[in-house]
Coordinates of C-alpha atoms in Angstrom, one line a residue:
Chain A
M1244 CA 0.3 -24.9 -47.3
G1245 CA -0.8 -22.5 -44.3
L1246 CA -3.2 -23.2 -41.5
L1247 CA -6.0 -21.2 -43.3
N1248 CA -6.0 -22.9 -46.5
R1249 CA -6.4 -25.8 -44.8
M1250 CA -9.1 -25.0 -43.3
S1251 CA -10.7 -22.7 -46.3
T1252 CA -10.2 -26.3 -47.7
V1253 CA -12.6 -28.5 -45.9
V1254 CA -15.1 -25.4 -45.9
K1255 CA -15.5 -24.9 -49.6
A1256 CA -15.6 -29.0 -49.7
K1257 CA -18.1 -29.0 -47.3
M1258 CA -20.0 -26.1 -49.2
N1259 CA -19.6 -28.0 -52.4
T1260 CA -21.6 -31.1 -51.1
I1261 CA -24.1 -29.1 -49.7
M1262 CA -23.9 -27.8 -53.5
D1263 CA -24.5 -30.9 -55.1
R1264 CA -27.5 -32.0 -52.7
V1265 CA -29.4 -28.8 -53.1
E1266 CA -30.9 -28.4 -56.2
D1267 CA -32.3 -25.1 -55.4
P1268 CA -29.0 -22.2 -54.9
N1269 CA -30.9 -19.6 -53.1
E1270 CA -31.3 -22.3 -50.7
T1271 CA -28.0 -22.7 -50.0
L1272 CA -27.6 -18.7 -49.7
D1273 CA -29.6 -19.0 -47.3
Y1274 CA -28.0 -21.5 -45.6
S1275 CA -24.6 -20.2 -45.7
Y1276 CA -26.0 -17.1 -44.7
Q1277 CA -27.7 -18.9 -41.3
K1278 CA -24.0 -20.0 -40.9
Q1279 CA -22.1 -16.2 -41.0
L1280 CA -25.0 -15.4 -38.2
D1281 CA -24.2 -18.1 -36.3
L1282 CA -20.8 -17.1 -36.5
L1283 CA -21.4 -13.7 -35.9
Q1284 CA -23.3 -14.6 -32.9
N1285 CA -20.1 -17.1 -31.5
V1286 CA -18.3 -13.8 -31.9
K1287 CA -19.5 -11.9 -30.3
R1288 CA -19.8 -14.9 -27.1
G1289 CA -16.1 -14.4 -27.7
V1290 CA -15.2 -10.7 -27.2
A1291 CA -17.4 -11.0 -24.0
E1292 CA -15.7 -13.6 -22.6
V1293 CA -12.6 -12.1 -22.7
A1294 CA -13.9 -9.0 -21.3
T1295 CA -15.3 -11.3 -18.5
S1296 CA -11.5 -12.3 -18.1
K1297 CA -10.3 -9.4 -18.2
K1298 CA -12.8 -7.9 -16.0
R1299 CA -11.5 -11.4 -13.3
L1300 CA -7.7 -10.2 -13.9
E1301 CA -8.1 -6.7 -13.0
L1302 CA -10.0 -7.8 -9.8
Q1303 CA -7.4 -10.3 -9.2
K1304 CA -5.3 -7.8 -9.4
A1305 CA -6.7 -5.7 -6.5
K1306 CA -7.1 -8.2 -4.1
L1307 CA -3.2 -8.5 -4.6
S1308 CA -2.5 -4.9 -4.4
Q1309 CA -4.6 -5.1 -1.0
K1310 CA -2.7 -7.5 0.2
M1311 CA 0.3 -6.2 -0.5
D1312 CA -0.2 -3.4 0.7
Q1313 CA -1.4 -4.7 3.9
L1314 CA 1.9 -6.6 4.0
D1315 CA 3.9 -3.4 4.5
S1316 CA 2.2 -2.1 6.9
Q1317 CA 2.6 -5.0 9.1
A1318 CA 6.6 -4.8 8.2
R1319 CA 6.6 -1.3 9.1
E1320 CA 4.6 -2.4 12.6
A1321 CA 7.1 -4.9 13.4
I1322 CA 10.4 -3.2 12.4
K1323 CA 8.6 -0.1 14.9
S1324 CA 8.6 -2.8 17.5
D1325 CA 12.5 -4.2 16.6
R1326 CA 11.5 -7.2 15.3
E1327 CA 13.9 -7.7 11.9
D1328 CA 13.0 -11.4 11.5
L1329 CA 9.2 -10.7 10.9
A1330 CA 9.5 -7.4 9.4
R1331 CA 11.7 -9.7 7.1
Q1332 CA 9.3 -12.1 6.5
A1333 CA 6.3 -9.7 5.5
L1334 CA 8.2 -8.3 2.8
E1335 CA 9.2 -11.7 1.4
R1336 CA 5.6 -12.4 0.8
K1337 CA 5.5 -9.0 -0.6
G1338 CA 7.4 -9.5 -2.7
A1339 CA 6.8 -13.1 -4.4
L1340 CA 3.7 -11.2 -5.1
S1341 CA 4.8 -8.4 -6.5
V1342 CA 6.1 -11.5 -9.2
Q1343 CA 3.0 -12.0 -9.5
A1344 CA 1.2 -8.6 -9.9
E1345 CA 3.3 -8.1 -12.9
S1346 CA 3.0 -11.2 -14.2
L1347 CA -0.7 -10.5 -14.2
D1348 CA -0.3 -7.1 -15.5
Q1349 CA 1.0 -8.4 -18.4
Q1350 CA -2.0 -10.9 -19.2
I1351 CA -4.5 -8.3 -19.0
A1352 CA -2.5 -5.9 -21.4
D1353 CA -2.3 -9.5 -23.8
L1354 CA -6.5 -9.4 -22.9
D1355 CA -6.6 -6.2 -23.8
Q1356 CA -5.1 -6.5 -27.5
E1357 CA -7.1 -9.9 -27.9
Q1358 CA -10.7 -8.2 -27.5
A1359 CA -9.2 -5.3 -29.4
K1360 CA -8.5 -7.7 -32.3
L1361 CA -12.0 -9.7 -31.6
E1362 CA -13.2 -6.8 -32.2
A1363 CA -12.2 -5.7 -34.9
T1364 CA -13.1 -9.2 -36.6
E1365 CA -16.7 -8.9 -35.2
R1366 CA -17.0 -5.4 -37.2
R1367 CA -14.8 -6.7 -40.5
L1368 CA -17.3 -10.0 -40.5
S1369 CA -20.4 -7.5 -39.9
A1370 CA -19.5 -5.9 -43.1
K1371 CA -18.9 -9.0 -44.7
V1372 CA -22.2 -10.3 -43.5
E1373 CA -24.5 -7.5 -44.6
S1374 CA -23.0 -7.0 -47.9
F1375 CA -23.7 -11.3 -48.9
R1376 CA -27.1 -10.8 -47.9
V1377 CA -27.5 -7.9 -49.9
K1378 CA -26.3 -9.9 -52.8
K1379 CA -27.8 -12.9 -52.2
E1380 CA -31.0 -10.9 -53.0
T1381 CA -29.6 -9.6 -55.6
I1382 CA -28.9 -12.8 -57.4
K1383 CA -32.4 -13.9 -56.0
A1384 CA -33.9 -11.5 -58.2
Q1385 CA -32.0 -11.6 -61.3
Y1386 CA -31.0 -15.1 -62.2
S1387 CA -33.2 -18.1 -62.5
A1388 CA -32.0 -21.3 -60.8
A1389 CA -29.6 -22.8 -63.4
E1390 CA -28.0 -19.7 -64.1
A1391 CA -27.2 -18.5 -60.5
Q1392 CA -25.3 -21.7 -59.9
V1393 CA -22.2 -20.1 -61.2
K1394 CA -22.9 -16.3 -59.0
V1395 CA -23.6 -18.5 -55.5
T1396 CA -20.6 -20.5 -56.1
E1397 CA -18.2 -17.3 -57.0
S1398 CA -19.9 -15.5 -53.6
L1399 CA -19.5 -18.4 -51.4
T1400 CA -15.7 -18.7 -51.4
G1401 CA -14.9 -15.6 -50.7
I1402 CA -16.8 -15.8 -47.9
S1403 CA -15.8 -19.1 -46.5
E1404 CA -12.3 -18.1 -46.7
E1405 CA -13.6 -15.3 -44.3
M1406 CA -15.6 -17.5 -42.1
A1407 CA -12.6 -19.9 -41.6
D1408 CA -10.3 -17.0 -40.6
V1409 CA -12.7 -15.4 -38.2
G1410 CA -13.9 -19.6 -36.6
L1411 CA -10.5 -20.5 -36.2
A1412 CA -9.8 -16.5 -34.4
V1413 CA -12.9 -17.3 -32.0
Q1414 CA -11.0 -20.8 -31.6
R1415 CA -7.3 -19.5 -30.7
S1416 CA -9.1 -16.5 -28.1
E1417 CA -11.0 -19.2 -26.6
D1418 CA -7.7 -21.7 -26.0
K1419 CA -6.2 -18.5 -24.7
I1420 CA -8.4 -17.9 -22.5
E1421 CA -8.6 -21.0 -20.9
T1422 CA -5.4 -21.3 -20.1
M1423 CA -5.5 -17.8 -18.0
K1424 CA -8.1 -19.2 -16.0
A1425 CA -6.8 -22.4 -14.9
R1426 CA -3.0 -20.5 -14.1
S1427 CA -5.3 -17.5 -12.4
E1428 CA -8.0 -20.4 -10.7
A1429 CA -3.8 -22.0 -9.5
L1430 CA -3.0 -18.4 -8.2
D1431 CA -6.5 -17.6 -6.5
E1432 CA -5.6 -20.8 -4.7
L1433 CA -2.3 -20.4 -3.4
V1434 CA -3.2 -16.4 -2.4
E1435 CA -6.3 -18.1 -0.4
K1436 CA -3.8 -20.9 1.2
G1437 CA -1.2 -17.9 1.6
T1438 CA 1.6 -20.6 0.0
L1439 CA 3.6 -18.8 -1.3
E1440 CA 6.6 -20.8 -1.8
E1441 CA 5.1 -22.3 -5.4
F1442 CA 4.3 -19.4 -6.6
N1443 CA 6.6 -19.3 -9.9
G1444 CA 5.3 -23.0 -11.4
S1445 CA 7.7 -25.9 -11.8
D1446 CA 10.4 -23.8 -13.4
D1447 CA 13.6 -23.6 -11.3
I1448 CA 15.5 -21.4 -13.1
R1449 CA 12.3 -18.7 -13.2
R1450 CA 11.9 -19.9 -9.7
E1451 CA 15.3 -19.1 -8.7
L1452 CA 15.2 -15.8 -10.6
A1453 CA 12.4 -14.7 -8.6
K1454 CA 13.8 -15.6 -5.7
I1455 CA 16.6 -13.0 -6.2
Q1456 CA 14.7 -10.5 -7.2
A1457 CA 12.1 -10.7 -4.3
K1458 CA 14.8 -10.9 -2.3
S1459 CA 16.4 -7.3 -3.6
S1460 CA 13.3 -5.9 -3.2
V1461 CA 13.2 -7.5 0.4
E1462 CA 16.7 -5.4 1.2
S1463 CA 15.7 -2.1 -0.2
D1464 CA 12.0 -2.1 1.3
L1465 CA 13.8 -2.8 4.4
A1466 CA 16.3 -0.7 4.2
R1467 CA 13.2 2.7 2.7
L1468 CA 11.4 1.3 6.2
K1469 CA 13.8 1.6 8.2
A1470 CA 15.0 4.7 7.1
E1471 CA 11.8 6.6 7.3
E1472 CA 11.3 5.2 10.9
G1473 CA 14.9 6.0 11.7
K1474 CA 15.8 2.8 12.5
Chain B
M110 CA -2.4 -9.1 -55.3
I111 CA -4.7 -9.5 -51.6
I112 CA -3.3 -10.8 -48.8
R113 CA -5.2 -11.8 -45.8
I114 CA -3.5 -11.8 -42.2
M115 CA -5.0 -14.5 -40.4
G116 CA -7.1 -12.6 -37.5
E117 CA -6.2 -8.8 -39.1
G118 CA -8.5 -9.4 -42.6
Q119 CA -7.3 -9.0 -45.9
F120 CA -4.9 -5.9 -47.5
L121 CA -4.6 -4.6 -50.2
V122 CA -0.4 -5.2 -51.9
S123 CA 1.4 -4.5 -54.9
S124 CA 3.1 -7.4 -56.4
A125 CA 6.2 -5.8 -56.4
L126 CA 6.0 -5.8 -53.0
L127 CA 5.9 -9.7 -53.3
D128 CA 9.9 -10.5 -54.0
D129 CA 10.6 -8.7 -50.5
L130 CA 7.6 -10.4 -48.5
N131 CA 9.1 -13.3 -50.4
V132 CA 12.8 -13.1 -48.9
I133 CA 11.3 -12.9 -45.1
D134 CA 9.3 -16.7 -46.2
N135 CA 11.9 -18.0 -47.4
R136 CA 13.9 -16.6 -44.1
I137 CA 11.3 -18.2 -41.6
V138 CA 11.4 -21.6 -43.3
D139 CA 15.1 -21.3 -42.9
Y140 CA 14.8 -20.3 -38.9
V141 CA 11.9 -23.0 -38.7
A142 CA 13.6 -25.6 -39.8
K143 CA 16.7 -24.8 -37.7
N144 CA 15.0 -24.2 -34.6
D145 CA 15.2 -20.5 -34.3
E146 CA 12.3 -20.1 -31.9
A147 CA 12.9 -16.3 -31.6
S148 CA 14.4 -15.3 -34.8
F149 CA 11.5 -17.2 -36.2
K150 CA 9.1 -15.2 -33.7
R151 CA 10.9 -11.8 -35.0
E152 CA 10.5 -12.7 -38.9
L153 CA 6.8 -13.5 -38.5
S154 CA 6.5 -9.8 -37.1
S155 CA 8.3 -8.1 -39.6
L156 CA 6.6 -10.3 -42.1
I157 CA 3.1 -9.3 -41.1
L158 CA 4.4 -5.9 -40.1
T159 CA 5.0 -4.9 -43.7
I160 CA 2.1 -6.2 -44.7
K161 CA 0.0 -3.7 -42.9
G162 CA 3.0 -0.5 -43.3
E163 CA 2.8 -1.5 -47.0
G164 CA -0.6 -2.6 -47.8
K165 CA -4.0 -1.0 -47.8
P166 CA -7.1 -3.1 -45.9
L167 CA -9.4 -4.4 -48.1
D168 CA -13.1 -2.3 -47.8
E169 CA -15.1 -4.1 -45.3
T170 CA -17.8 -4.9 -47.1
E171 CA -15.9 -6.4 -50.3
I172 CA -15.5 -10.4 -50.4
V173 CA -13.3 -11.9 -52.5
E174 CA -10.5 -14.6 -52.4
S175 CA -6.9 -13.6 -51.4
D176 CA -4.4 -14.7 -53.5
I177 CA -2.1 -15.2 -50.0
I178 CA -3.1 -16.0 -46.8
V179 CA -0.5 -15.1 -43.6
P180 CA -1.1 -17.0 -40.2
P181 CA -1.8 -14.5 -37.6
G182 CA 1.4 -13.0 -35.5
D183 CA 1.3 -15.0 -32.0
L184 CA 1.7 -18.8 -34.3
T185 CA 3.2 -21.0 -32.4
F186 CA 6.2 -22.3 -32.4
D187 CA 4.6 -26.0 -33.5
E188 CA 1.7 -24.6 -36.0
A189 CA 5.3 -23.2 -37.8
K190 CA 6.7 -25.6 -38.6
R191 CA 3.5 -27.5 -40.1
V192 CA 2.7 -24.3 -42.3
F193 CA 6.9 -23.0 -42.8
S194 CA 8.2 -25.8 -44.1
G195 CA 9.1 -26.8 -48.4
C196 CA 9.1 -23.2 -49.6
G197 CA 6.6 -21.1 -47.1
L198 CA 4.0 -19.4 -48.1
I199 CA 4.7 -18.0 -51.1
E200 CA 5.4 -20.4 -53.9
D201 CA 9.5 -19.4 -55.3

């Protein structure tokens, strides 16, 4: 049984309990409609949250780029004054930052996609909620309470599947943002402290790879600067 | 036949496509059982692309239940272990 099957079973079970309790099916329709509006608000909040997180990462990326430029010109200064050791140090730090900047670019692209997906979800739910509202009023106007029962059940099953899907999409998006937030806060802290050694987390192989990558970029940057400065 | 791709809406798909989808579905179950995460990811995205490519998005104002529900493309491997077991999403 799929994720959503399970979820929509739960939603349906809840709906059934409510419908059994409520004597007037019209009340059930209104109740479901209210829930749909609440969910729509949730999706809107989700979209805003993704946008905010993206903004935050973009700012962080800008800060990193600025720092990298700074390190680059420091290295140039060091070369000018024949201090290759200092230039190397600056370029090593720059290399570590550039690995981090790449990972930020990837995260920003991921959030971009997430935002587009949630916006599409919001649009779909919004269309369905409006369509449900019209249907609800038609049912109220055309059927007696007893007759309405069947129609109510019909219209509720379809919408509860949609609601389960949207609810889960919002929840998944929130989880993703939480993970990114934690990573981005850790990065902030590292940049502030200037301790760049632990940049790539606890994974030894990844850290080693990052080191190698950083090293080769140090060498090529060093060669470039030397050539430019005629050393 | 109506298929929902979670987080991406519902698609109207010809029943003739069901056999093709079932083949992919069974492959996914197989890869999940073998703990082959890379192949699982590839097949899940192929399942989703096939549905989107062959199907037609359902009118957004329509409110209907789906015949099949496909999990989202970013499903984690741990979640997959719960979803793709037995005969998968589509009954054999």
